[in-house]
Amino acid sequence: MAAPPTPSPLVAPRLRSLVPSAAAAAAMSSNPSSSGPAPWSGRGEQPLVLPHASLEVAGARCGLLAGFDSLRRPYRAFPALASNRHVETIFAAFARSLPAVALRRECLRTPDDGAVALDWVSGDDRALPRDAPVLILLPGLTGGSDDTYVRHMLLRARSKGWRVVVFNSRGCAGSPVTTAKFYSASFTGDLRQVVDHVLERYPQSNIYAVGWSLGANILVRYLGEETDKCVLSGAVSLCNPFNLVIADEDFHKGFNNVYDRALAKALRNIFKKHALLFEGLEGEYNISKAANARSVRDFDEGLTRVSFGFKSVDDYYSNSSSSDSIKNVSIPLLCIQADNDPIAPSRGIPREDIKVVITWSTMPNWRVIFLFPHCQEPKIVKNPTKIKANPNCLLIVTPQGGHLGWVAGEDAPFGCPWTDPIIMEFLEYVHNEKNSSTKDRISYEQQSVTQTSSPDVSVHVQR
């Protein structure tokens, strides 16, 4: 077998192990009738197979998906639900099973005298080792630990030996509200404190996070703000609205008004439980508008945008979108979206900041170039091309799924979302990669110490 192409210095070191694998696999897929050896896996192992063509895949870490069994099969929504995104969204919200889990609540006080609630799996302090990986779950707007998609993800991670905690934002899932301030799409302070708290409690563990919808927007903004100082080891974003201006535009169209009114009602219910805290607020607050909001925009205009210092609700949306944060993410991030999501529009996905062009030399006078997001077959060009976009991000877009639906896969229609196995495959891959890297570094440091000659030591004894 001919030697695989050698990556050029243009390819980031952390990606070099992935590039040849993706190259050979894509080259074979572009000519399936060709005879000869199977695509080179990069490690002398079984041939690699690219994700199924029904999925849009983008990102520099695309090559690692070749090992994900869940992505080798076509995405097929459950037959009775596949034709309509609203049917799938509503079905998942009301018909998906709710696993029973015993949880232990911990209330965490914030610097501004607010509070958030952390729900841990009861008994895990004794059942799991202190260095077990920890997964923080961030539900969507008004969501919490009693949501079906959260519970299913919690159980799957727990079955793999991971410690799991649900971060319930202020007022959500019974989390206490102690100040005249809830939370917003732009506010990452509470998440930052939760991450620091978890890391302080489990300093030997790698910490990861998964966020859905608004929780995903907050998570990605946090990752972008932390940049290379981020203490998380990996993260997953699902149904992220990304561009809140675009999301707001679509939220007021057609059947989407049903979701808008439902979420506004959930916000009103949370507000009414704590209405006394908001009495007498002065300035630009419109408490009456928030208390009687018929839309999420009404609630944000009357309360949210004022609480967090924005000039208008449009200013709040345009400056709270996580699409601008993608380019600053410095840890492995998997983003999963549905192309037909009614609440997180596909056109709002920051594809230009995620997709990547990978180039490496194969001969002195030509180069092979991969164009993602579709993992297409390679083509030959003469001019070198540098890596573009963020090399830490990976995007998967399914043709169906609705919003927080993904009623597909072996557990459909009442079981876990199609995304859950992919999430765990990704997190376990990143976790194993990080542990392997740490072991290699320690081994290298130990070898360096061993190989370094020790200075002569003279001992003088005074009598």
Short mmCIF file of C-alpha atoms in Angstrom, two decimals:
data_model
loop_
_atom_site.label_atom_id
_atom_site.label_comp_id
_atom_site.label_asym_id
_atom_site.label_seq_id
_atom_site.Cartn_x
_atom_site.Cartn_y
_atom_site.Cartn_z
CA MET A 1 0.00 0.00 0.00
CA ALA A 2 1.30 3.43 -0.87
CA ALA A 3 2.21 5.67 2.00
CA PRO A 4 -0.53 8.16 2.95
CA PRO A 5 0.01 11.83 2.20
CA THR A 6 1.99 13.75 4.78
CA PRO A 7 0.21 16.75 6.30
CA SER A 8 1.81 20.09 5.60
CA PRO A 9 2.63 22.63 8.31
CA LEU A 10 -0.58 24.41 7.32
CA VAL A 11 -2.62 21.77 9.12
CA ALA A 12 -3.01 22.27 12.85
CA PRO A 13 -1.16 19.55 14.84
CA ARG A 14 -4.33 18.38 16.61
CA LEU A 15 -5.93 17.69 13.22
CA ARG A 16 -3.08 15.86 11.54
CA SER A 17 -4.25 12.48 12.78
CA LEU A 18 -7.65 13.08 11.22
CA VAL A 19 -6.67 14.47 7.84
CA PRO A 20 -5.29 11.33 6.15
CA SER A 21 -8.26 9.29 7.35
CA ALA A 22 -10.79 11.71 5.89
CA ALA A 23 -8.73 12.01 2.72
CA ALA A 24 -8.61 8.32 1.94
CA ALA A 25 -12.23 7.75 2.88
CA ALA A 26 -13.48 10.58 0.71
CA ALA A 27 -11.25 9.54 -2.17
CA MET A 28 -12.72 6.04 -2.06
CA SER A 29 -16.28 7.30 -1.74
CA SER A 30 -15.82 9.42 -4.86
CA ASN A 31 -14.99 6.27 -6.87
CA PRO A 32 -16.81 3.34 -5.21
CA SER A 33 -16.29 1.06 -8.19
CA SER A 34 -12.52 1.27 -8.01
CA SER A 35 -10.63 -1.81 -6.97
CA GLY A 36 -7.75 -1.87 -4.59
CA PRO A 37 -7.23 -1.65 -0.85
CA ALA A 38 -9.80 -0.17 1.49
CA PRO A 39 -9.35 3.42 2.65
CA TRP A 40 -6.45 3.86 5.03
CA SER A 41 -7.66 4.42 8.59
CA GLY A 42 -4.54 6.23 9.76
CA ARG A 43 -3.88 3.61 12.45
CA GLY A 44 -3.75 0.37 10.52
CA GLU A 45 -7.26 -0.48 11.68
CA GLN A 46 -10.56 -1.11 9.90
CA PRO A 47 -11.49 1.07 6.89
CA LEU A 48 -13.27 4.32 7.61
CA VAL A 49 -16.73 5.18 6.36
CA LEU A 50 -17.93 8.76 6.10
CA PRO A 51 -21.24 9.86 7.66
CA HIS A 52 -24.30 9.11 5.58
CA ALA A 53 -25.12 11.49 2.74
CA SER A 54 -28.47 12.42 4.34
CA LEU A 55 -26.53 14.42 6.96
CA GLU A 56 -24.81 17.74 6.45
CA VAL A 57 -21.46 17.65 8.19
CA ALA A 58 -19.05 20.54 8.55
CA GLY A 59 -15.93 21.30 10.51
CA ALA A 60 -12.28 20.53 10.85
CA ARG A 61 -12.99 17.56 13.12
CA CYS A 62 -15.17 15.93 10.46
CA GLY A 63 -12.75 13.02 10.15
CA LEU A 64 -13.43 11.72 13.65
CA LEU A 65 -17.06 11.03 12.69
CA ALA A 66 -15.86 8.13 10.54
CA GLY A 67 -15.78 6.04 13.71
CA PHE A 68 -19.30 6.92 14.86
CA ASP A 69 -21.63 3.99 14.18
CA SER A 70 -24.70 6.18 14.70
CA LEU A 71 -23.84 8.34 11.68
CA ARG A 72 -23.22 5.58 9.15
CA ARG A 73 -26.93 5.00 8.69
CA PRO A 74 -29.32 7.42 6.98
CA TYR A 75 -31.33 9.80 9.12
CA ARG A 76 -34.94 8.58 9.05
CA ALA A 77 -37.54 10.36 11.14
CA PHE A 78 -40.31 8.15 12.51
CA PRO A 79 -42.69 7.63 9.55
CA ALA A 80 -45.83 9.13 11.04
CA LEU A 81 -43.95 12.29 12.03
CA ALA A 82 -41.46 12.80 9.22
CA SER A 83 -43.68 14.92 7.00
CA ASN A 84 -44.26 17.82 9.38
CA ARG A 85 -41.77 19.63 11.61
CA HIS A 86 -44.50 20.95 13.91
CA VAL A 87 -45.99 17.50 14.47
CA GLU A 88 -42.55 16.15 15.39
CA THR A 89 -41.82 19.07 17.72
CA ILE A 90 -45.14 18.82 19.55
CA PHE A 91 -45.05 15.02 19.69
CA ALA A 92 -41.62 15.08 21.33
CA ALA A 93 -42.73 17.72 23.83
CA PHE A 94 -45.85 15.87 24.96
CA ALA A 95 -45.45 12.17 24.11
CA ARG A 96 -41.81 11.38 24.76
CA SER A 97 -41.33 9.25 27.86
CA LEU A 98 -40.10 10.83 31.09
CA PRO A 99 -37.59 8.53 32.82
CA ALA A 100 -37.77 8.38 36.59
CA VAL A 101 -34.58 9.60 38.24
CA ALA A 102 -33.91 10.33 41.90
CA LEU A 103 -32.28 13.74 42.13
CA ARG A 104 -30.61 15.65 44.93
CA ARG A 105 -30.92 19.44 44.77
CA GLU A 106 -28.21 21.91 45.66
CA CYS A 107 -28.93 25.64 45.68
CA LEU A 108 -26.02 27.84 44.72
CA ARG A 109 -25.94 31.50 45.79
CA THR A 110 -24.72 33.95 43.15
CA PRO A 111 -22.65 37.11 43.77
CA ASP A 112 -25.71 39.36 43.25
CA ASP A 113 -27.67 37.43 45.93
CA GLY A 114 -29.53 35.43 43.29
CA ALA A 115 -29.71 31.64 43.25
CA VAL A 116 -29.62 28.72 40.83
CA ALA A 117 -30.48 25.09 41.48
CA LEU A 118 -28.21 22.17 40.65
CA ASP A 119 -29.82 18.73 40.46
CA TRP A 120 -27.41 15.84 40.96
CA VAL A 121 -28.22 12.15 40.64
CA SER A 122 -28.81 10.84 44.14
CA GLY A 123 -26.14 8.50 45.42
CA ASP A 124 -23.51 9.35 42.81
CA ASP A 125 -21.20 10.82 45.46
CA ARG A 126 -20.76 7.29 46.81
CA ALA A 127 -21.26 5.26 43.64
CA LEU A 128 -18.80 7.01 41.30
CA PRO A 129 -15.05 7.60 41.64
CA ARG A 130 -13.92 11.13 42.39
CA ASP A 131 -12.28 11.47 38.98
CA ALA A 132 -15.34 10.39 36.96
CA PRO A 133 -16.05 12.85 34.12
CA VAL A 134 -18.77 15.38 34.95
CA LEU A 135 -21.47 16.48 32.50
CA ILE A 136 -23.38 19.73 33.07
CA LEU A 137 -26.78 19.92 31.32
CA LEU A 138 -28.30 23.29 30.31
CA PRO A 139 -32.03 23.06 29.37
CA GLY A 140 -33.82 25.47 27.05
CA LEU A 141 -35.90 28.54 27.89
CA THR A 142 -38.00 27.90 31.05
CA GLY A 143 -36.80 24.25 30.96
CA GLY A 144 -35.21 22.20 33.70
CA SER A 145 -34.43 18.77 35.09
CA ASP A 146 -38.00 17.60 34.61
CA ASP A 147 -37.85 17.89 30.79
CA THR A 148 -37.86 14.63 28.87
CA TYR A 149 -34.86 15.39 26.66
CA VAL A 150 -32.82 16.31 29.74
CA ARG A 151 -33.75 13.14 31.61
CA HIS A 152 -32.90 10.87 28.68
CA MET A 153 -29.49 12.48 28.23
CA LEU A 154 -28.89 12.29 31.97
CA LEU A 155 -29.61 8.56 32.06
CA ARG A 156 -27.45 7.79 29.03
CA ALA A 157 -24.44 9.64 30.42
CA ARG A 158 -24.96 8.08 33.84
CA SER A 159 -25.07 4.59 32.30
CA LYS A 160 -21.59 5.27 30.90
CA GLY A 161 -20.21 6.07 34.33
CA TRP A 162 -20.41 9.86 34.02
CA ARG A 163 -21.44 12.13 36.86
CA VAL A 164 -24.32 14.37 35.72
CA VAL A 165 -25.73 17.62 37.06
CA VAL A 166 -28.60 19.69 35.67
CA PHE A 167 -28.17 23.47 35.82
CA ASN A 168 -31.62 24.95 36.44
CA SER A 169 -31.55 28.68 35.75
CA ARG A 170 -33.24 31.18 38.04
CA GLY A 171 -36.93 30.42 38.35
CA CYS A 172 -36.79 27.23 36.25
CA ALA A 173 -37.80 23.81 37.58
CA GLY A 174 -38.55 25.38 40.94
CA SER A 175 -35.18 27.09 41.21
CA PRO A 176 -35.55 29.94 43.72
CA VAL A 177 -35.76 33.56 42.62
CA THR A 178 -34.36 35.85 45.30
CA THR A 179 -33.73 39.07 43.37
CA ALA A 180 -35.59 41.10 40.75
CA LYS A 181 -33.61 39.43 37.98
CA PHE A 182 -34.11 36.24 35.99
CA TYR A 183 -31.67 35.16 33.29
CA SER A 184 -31.11 35.97 29.64
CA ALA A 185 -29.61 34.71 26.39
CA SER A 186 -26.59 36.95 26.95
CA PHE A 187 -25.89 36.33 30.63
CA THR A 188 -23.12 33.78 31.26
CA GLY A 189 -22.28 34.74 34.84
CA ASP A 190 -24.37 32.01 36.46
CA LEU A 191 -22.95 29.33 34.17
CA ARG A 192 -19.42 30.51 34.89
CA GLN A 193 -20.03 30.18 38.60
CA VAL A 194 -21.60 26.73 38.18
CA VAL A 195 -18.62 25.48 36.16
CA ASP A 196 -16.17 26.83 38.74
CA HIS A 197 -18.21 25.28 41.54
CA VAL A 198 -18.26 21.86 39.88
CA LEU A 199 -14.54 22.01 39.14
CA GLU A 200 -13.79 22.99 42.72
CA ARG A 201 -15.80 20.03 43.99
CA TYR A 202 -14.26 17.57 41.52
CA PRO A 203 -10.79 18.91 40.74
CA GLN A 204 -9.60 15.57 39.37
CA SER A 205 -12.40 15.33 36.81
CA ASN A 206 -12.76 16.55 33.26
CA ILE A 207 -15.85 18.76 32.97
CA TYR A 208 -18.15 18.80 29.91
CA ALA A 209 -21.44 20.54 29.08
CA VAL A 210 -24.47 20.00 26.85
CA GLY A 211 -26.97 22.76 26.12
CA TRP A 212 -30.31 22.81 24.32
CA SER A 213 -31.99 25.77 22.58
CA LEU A 214 -31.47 28.92 24.70
CA GLY A 215 -29.24 26.89 27.01
CA ALA A 216 -27.09 26.10 23.96
CA ASN A 217 -26.89 29.79 23.08
CA ILE A 218 -25.71 30.62 26.60
CA LEU A 219 -23.21 27.76 26.54
CA VAL A 220 -21.64 28.80 23.23
CA ARG A 221 -21.44 32.42 24.37
CA TYR A 222 -19.66 31.25 27.51
CA LEU A 223 -17.19 29.22 25.45
CA GLY A 224 -16.50 32.23 23.23
CA GLU A 225 -15.94 34.50 26.20
CA GLU A 226 -13.59 32.08 27.93
CA THR A 227 -11.58 31.40 24.74
CA ASP A 228 -8.34 29.57 25.59
CA LYS A 229 -8.96 29.99 29.34
CA CYS A 230 -11.98 27.68 29.22
CA VAL A 231 -11.82 24.95 31.86
CA LEU A 232 -14.36 22.74 30.10
CA SER A 233 -12.89 19.83 28.16
CA GLY A 234 -15.66 19.64 25.55
CA ALA A 235 -19.22 20.74 24.84
CA VAL A 236 -22.31 20.01 22.73
CA SER A 237 -24.86 22.52 21.44
CA LEU A 238 -28.30 21.38 20.23
CA CYS A 239 -31.08 23.34 18.50
CA ASN A 240 -29.14 26.53 19.13
CA PRO A 241 -30.99 29.57 17.70
CA PHE A 242 -27.51 31.10 17.11
CA ASN A 243 -28.82 34.29 15.47
CA LEU A 244 -31.57 35.64 17.74
CA VAL A 245 -32.58 38.35 15.27
CA ILE A 246 -33.38 35.74 12.63
CA ALA A 247 -35.04 33.50 15.22
CA ASP A 248 -37.23 36.38 16.38
CA GLU A 249 -38.27 37.12 12.79
CA ASP A 250 -39.46 33.54 12.26
CA PHE A 251 -41.05 33.28 15.69
CA HIS A 252 -43.94 35.48 14.60
CA LYS A 253 -44.78 33.63 11.39
CA GLY A 254 -47.59 31.17 10.89
CA PHE A 255 -47.78 28.22 13.24
CA ASN A 256 -44.71 29.44 15.14
CA ASN A 257 -47.03 31.78 17.02
CA VAL A 258 -48.21 28.71 18.93
CA TYR A 259 -44.71 28.19 20.37
CA ASP A 260 -44.36 31.89 21.04
CA ARG A 261 -47.56 32.01 23.07
CA ALA A 262 -46.68 28.79 24.94
CA LEU A 263 -43.26 30.07 25.99
CA ALA A 264 -44.73 33.46 26.92
CA LYS A 265 -47.20 31.69 29.17
CA ALA A 266 -44.39 29.73 30.84
CA LEU A 267 -42.49 32.99 31.44
CA ARG A 268 -45.61 34.65 32.86
CA ASN A 269 -46.13 31.74 35.26
CA ILE A 270 -42.57 32.02 36.56
CA PHE A 271 -42.94 35.77 36.90
CA LYS A 272 -46.22 35.57 38.82
CA LYS A 273 -44.69 33.29 41.43
CA HIS A 274 -42.18 36.02 42.25
CA ALA A 275 -44.11 39.16 41.30
CA LEU A 276 -43.54 40.82 44.69
CA LEU A 277 -39.81 41.06 43.98
CA PHE A 278 -40.52 43.28 40.97
CA GLU A 279 -42.88 45.77 42.59
CA GLY A 280 -41.72 49.36 42.60
CA LEU A 281 -38.99 48.97 39.99
CA GLU A 282 -38.28 52.28 38.32
CA GLY A 283 -36.64 53.35 35.09
CA GLU A 284 -37.44 51.65 31.80
CA TYR A 285 -39.09 48.58 33.30
CA ASN A 286 -42.59 47.81 32.06
CA ILE A 287 -43.70 45.30 34.66
CA SER A 288 -47.29 45.25 33.43
CA LYS A 289 -46.15 44.31 29.92
CA ALA A 290 -43.99 41.48 31.25
CA ALA A 291 -46.71 40.19 33.58
CA ASN A 292 -49.24 40.07 30.73
CA ALA A 293 -46.86 39.17 27.91
CA ARG A 294 -48.49 37.47 24.93
CA SER A 295 -45.15 36.80 23.30
CA VAL A 296 -41.55 36.21 24.34
CA ARG A 297 -40.70 39.54 22.75
CA ASP A 298 -43.19 41.31 25.04
CA PHE A 299 -41.58 39.74 28.10
CA ASP A 300 -38.09 40.63 26.91
CA GLU A 301 -39.12 44.20 26.13
CA GLY A 302 -40.80 44.75 29.48
CA LEU A 303 -38.25 43.05 31.73
CA THR A 304 -35.31 41.05 30.33
CA ARG A 305 -33.58 43.65 28.17
CA VAL A 306 -33.85 46.28 30.95
CA SER A 307 -32.48 43.92 33.62
CA PHE A 308 -29.39 43.28 31.53
CA GLY A 309 -28.79 46.82 30.33
CA PHE A 310 -29.88 46.77 26.67
CA LYS A 311 -31.35 49.82 24.97
CA SER A 312 -34.13 47.90 23.24
CA VAL A 313 -35.29 44.37 22.66
CA ASP A 314 -33.69 44.43 19.19
CA ASP A 315 -30.43 45.55 20.77
CA TYR A 316 -30.76 42.64 23.21
CA TYR A 317 -31.27 40.07 20.44
CA SER A 318 -28.53 41.37 18.15
CA ASN A 319 -25.96 41.46 20.96
CA SER A 320 -26.91 38.17 22.61
CA SER A 321 -26.56 35.84 19.65
CA SER A 322 -24.00 33.06 19.98
CA SER A 323 -23.24 33.04 16.25
CA ASP A 324 -20.55 35.64 16.89
CA SER A 325 -18.93 33.44 19.55
CA ILE A 326 -18.13 30.39 17.41
CA LYS A 327 -14.87 31.81 16.10
CA ASN A 328 -13.52 32.19 19.65
CA VAL A 329 -14.30 28.67 20.90
CA SER A 330 -11.09 26.89 21.86
CA ILE A 331 -12.35 23.47 23.01
CA PRO A 332 -13.99 20.63 21.03
CA LEU A 333 -17.57 21.69 20.30
CA LEU A 334 -20.24 19.63 18.54
CA CYS A 335 -23.26 21.54 17.20
CA ILE A 336 -26.31 19.52 16.11
CA GLN A 337 -29.15 21.29 14.31
CA ALA A 338 -32.26 20.25 12.36
CA ASP A 339 -32.69 21.76 8.93
CA ASN A 340 -36.45 22.10 9.50
CA ASP A 341 -36.25 23.53 13.03
CA PRO A 342 -39.09 26.07 13.36
CA ILE A 343 -37.53 27.88 16.33
CA ALA A 344 -33.82 27.74 15.48
CA PRO A 345 -33.82 28.53 11.73
CA SER A 346 -31.23 26.76 9.60
CA ARG A 347 -30.26 29.99 7.88
CA GLY A 348 -29.05 31.34 11.24
CA ILE A 349 -26.36 28.66 11.60
CA PRO A 350 -22.88 30.30 11.38
CA ARG A 351 -21.65 27.86 8.73
CA GLU A 352 -18.90 30.19 7.55
CA ASP A 353 -17.32 30.13 11.00
CA ILE A 354 -17.58 26.33 11.29
CA LYS A 355 -16.82 24.92 7.86
CA VAL A 356 -13.17 24.49 7.03
CA VAL A 357 -10.80 23.98 4.15
CA ILE A 358 -8.01 21.53 4.89
CA THR A 359 -4.95 21.38 2.66
CA TRP A 360 -1.88 19.21 2.73
CA SER A 361 0.96 18.37 0.33
CA THR A 362 1.05 15.07 -1.52
CA MET A 363 3.50 15.93 -4.27
CA PRO A 364 5.75 18.96 -4.86
CA ASN A 365 3.56 20.40 -7.60
CA TRP A 366 -0.02 19.66 -6.47
CA ARG A 367 -2.21 19.59 -3.43
CA VAL A 368 -5.35 17.78 -2.33
CA ILE A 369 -8.02 19.95 -0.78
CA PHE A 370 -11.11 18.98 1.22
CA LEU A 371 -14.11 21.26 1.10
CA PHE A 372 -16.45 20.84 4.05
CA PRO A 373 -19.32 21.05 5.12
CA HIS A 374 -20.39 18.14 2.95
CA CYS A 375 -17.24 15.98 3.13
CA GLN A 376 -17.27 15.98 -0.66
CA GLU A 377 -14.77 14.16 -2.82
CA PRO A 378 -11.35 15.83 -3.03
CA LYS A 379 -10.16 17.89 -5.94
CA ILE A 380 -6.68 18.87 -7.05
CA VAL A 381 -5.51 22.48 -7.02
CA LYS A 382 -2.11 24.06 -7.49
CA ASN A 383 -2.33 26.95 -5.04
CA PRO A 384 -1.99 26.25 -1.30
CA THR A 385 -5.01 26.90 0.89
CA LYS A 386 -4.85 27.64 4.59
CA ILE A 387 -7.22 26.40 7.24
CA LYS A 388 -10.24 28.67 7.60
CA ALA A 389 -12.84 29.00 10.34
CA ASN A 390 -12.60 27.41 13.79
CA PRO A 391 -10.73 24.08 13.87
CA ASN A 392 -12.39 23.09 17.16
CA CYS A 393 -16.01 23.04 15.96
CA LEU A 394 -18.05 20.36 14.29
CA LEU A 395 -21.54 20.75 12.83
CA ILE A 396 -24.16 18.11 12.04
CA VAL A 397 -27.44 19.15 10.40
CA THR A 398 -30.22 16.58 10.06
CA PRO A 399 -32.90 16.90 7.34
CA GLN A 400 -35.73 16.56 9.88
CA GLY A 401 -35.99 16.81 13.64
CA GLY A 402 -38.07 19.88 14.39
CA HIS A 403 -37.15 21.69 17.60
CA LEU A 404 -35.89 19.42 20.37
CA GLY A 405 -37.56 16.57 18.52
CA TRP A 406 -35.35 14.20 16.54
CA VAL A 407 -37.92 11.42 16.83
CA ALA A 408 -35.77 8.91 14.97
CA GLY A 409 -33.45 6.01 15.65
CA GLU A 410 -33.83 2.74 17.48
CA ASP A 411 -35.69 4.24 20.45
CA ALA A 412 -38.29 6.17 18.44
CA PRO A 413 -40.95 7.27 18.89
CA PHE A 414 -41.20 7.40 22.70
CA GLY A 415 -37.58 6.93 23.71
CA CYS A 416 -34.53 9.17 23.65
CA PRO A 417 -33.88 11.63 20.80
CA TRP A 418 -31.78 10.45 17.85
CA THR A 419 -29.03 12.81 19.02
CA ASP A 420 -28.27 11.14 22.36
CA PRO A 421 -26.02 8.31 21.05
CA ILE A 422 -24.08 10.77 18.88
CA ILE A 423 -23.59 13.12 21.84
CA MET A 424 -22.14 10.34 23.99
CA GLU A 425 -19.95 9.03 21.17
CA PHE A 426 -18.53 12.51 20.73
CA LEU A 427 -18.04 13.17 24.43
CA GLU A 428 -16.40 9.80 25.02
CA TYR A 429 -14.11 10.32 22.03
CA VAL A 430 -13.03 13.74 23.33
CA HIS A 431 -12.65 12.39 26.87
CA ASN A 432 -10.49 9.47 25.74
CA GLU A 433 -8.49 11.77 23.48
CA LYS A 434 -7.86 14.16 26.37
CA ASN A 435 -6.90 11.38 28.78
CA SER A 436 -4.58 9.85 26.19
CA SER A 437 -2.97 13.23 25.57
CA THR A 438 -2.49 13.76 29.31
CA LYS A 439 -0.90 10.32 29.74
CA ASP A 440 1.42 10.95 26.79
CA ARG A 441 2.46 14.30 28.25
CA ILE A 442 3.13 12.80 31.69
CA SER A 443 5.07 9.94 30.13
CA TYR A 444 7.12 12.38 28.07
CA GLU A 445 7.85 14.53 31.11
CA GLN A 446 8.88 11.47 33.10
CA GLN A 447 11.18 10.31 30.32
CA SER A 448 12.68 13.77 30.11
CA VAL A 449 13.38 13.73 33.83
CA THR A 450 14.89 10.25 33.61
CA GLN A 451 17.12 11.16 30.70
CA THR A 452 18.38 14.31 32.36
CA SER A 453 21.64 13.64 34.17
CA SER A 454 21.59 14.43 37.84
CA PRO A 455 24.30 16.73 39.22
CA ASP A 456 26.90 15.32 41.56
CA VAL A 457 26.04 15.84 45.18
CA SER A 458 28.68 16.27 47.85
CA VAL A 459 27.81 15.70 51.48
CA HIS A 460 29.94 17.33 54.14
CA VAL A 461 29.57 16.12 57.69
CA GLN A 462 30.74 18.42 60.43
CA ARG A 463 32.17 16.81 63.52
#
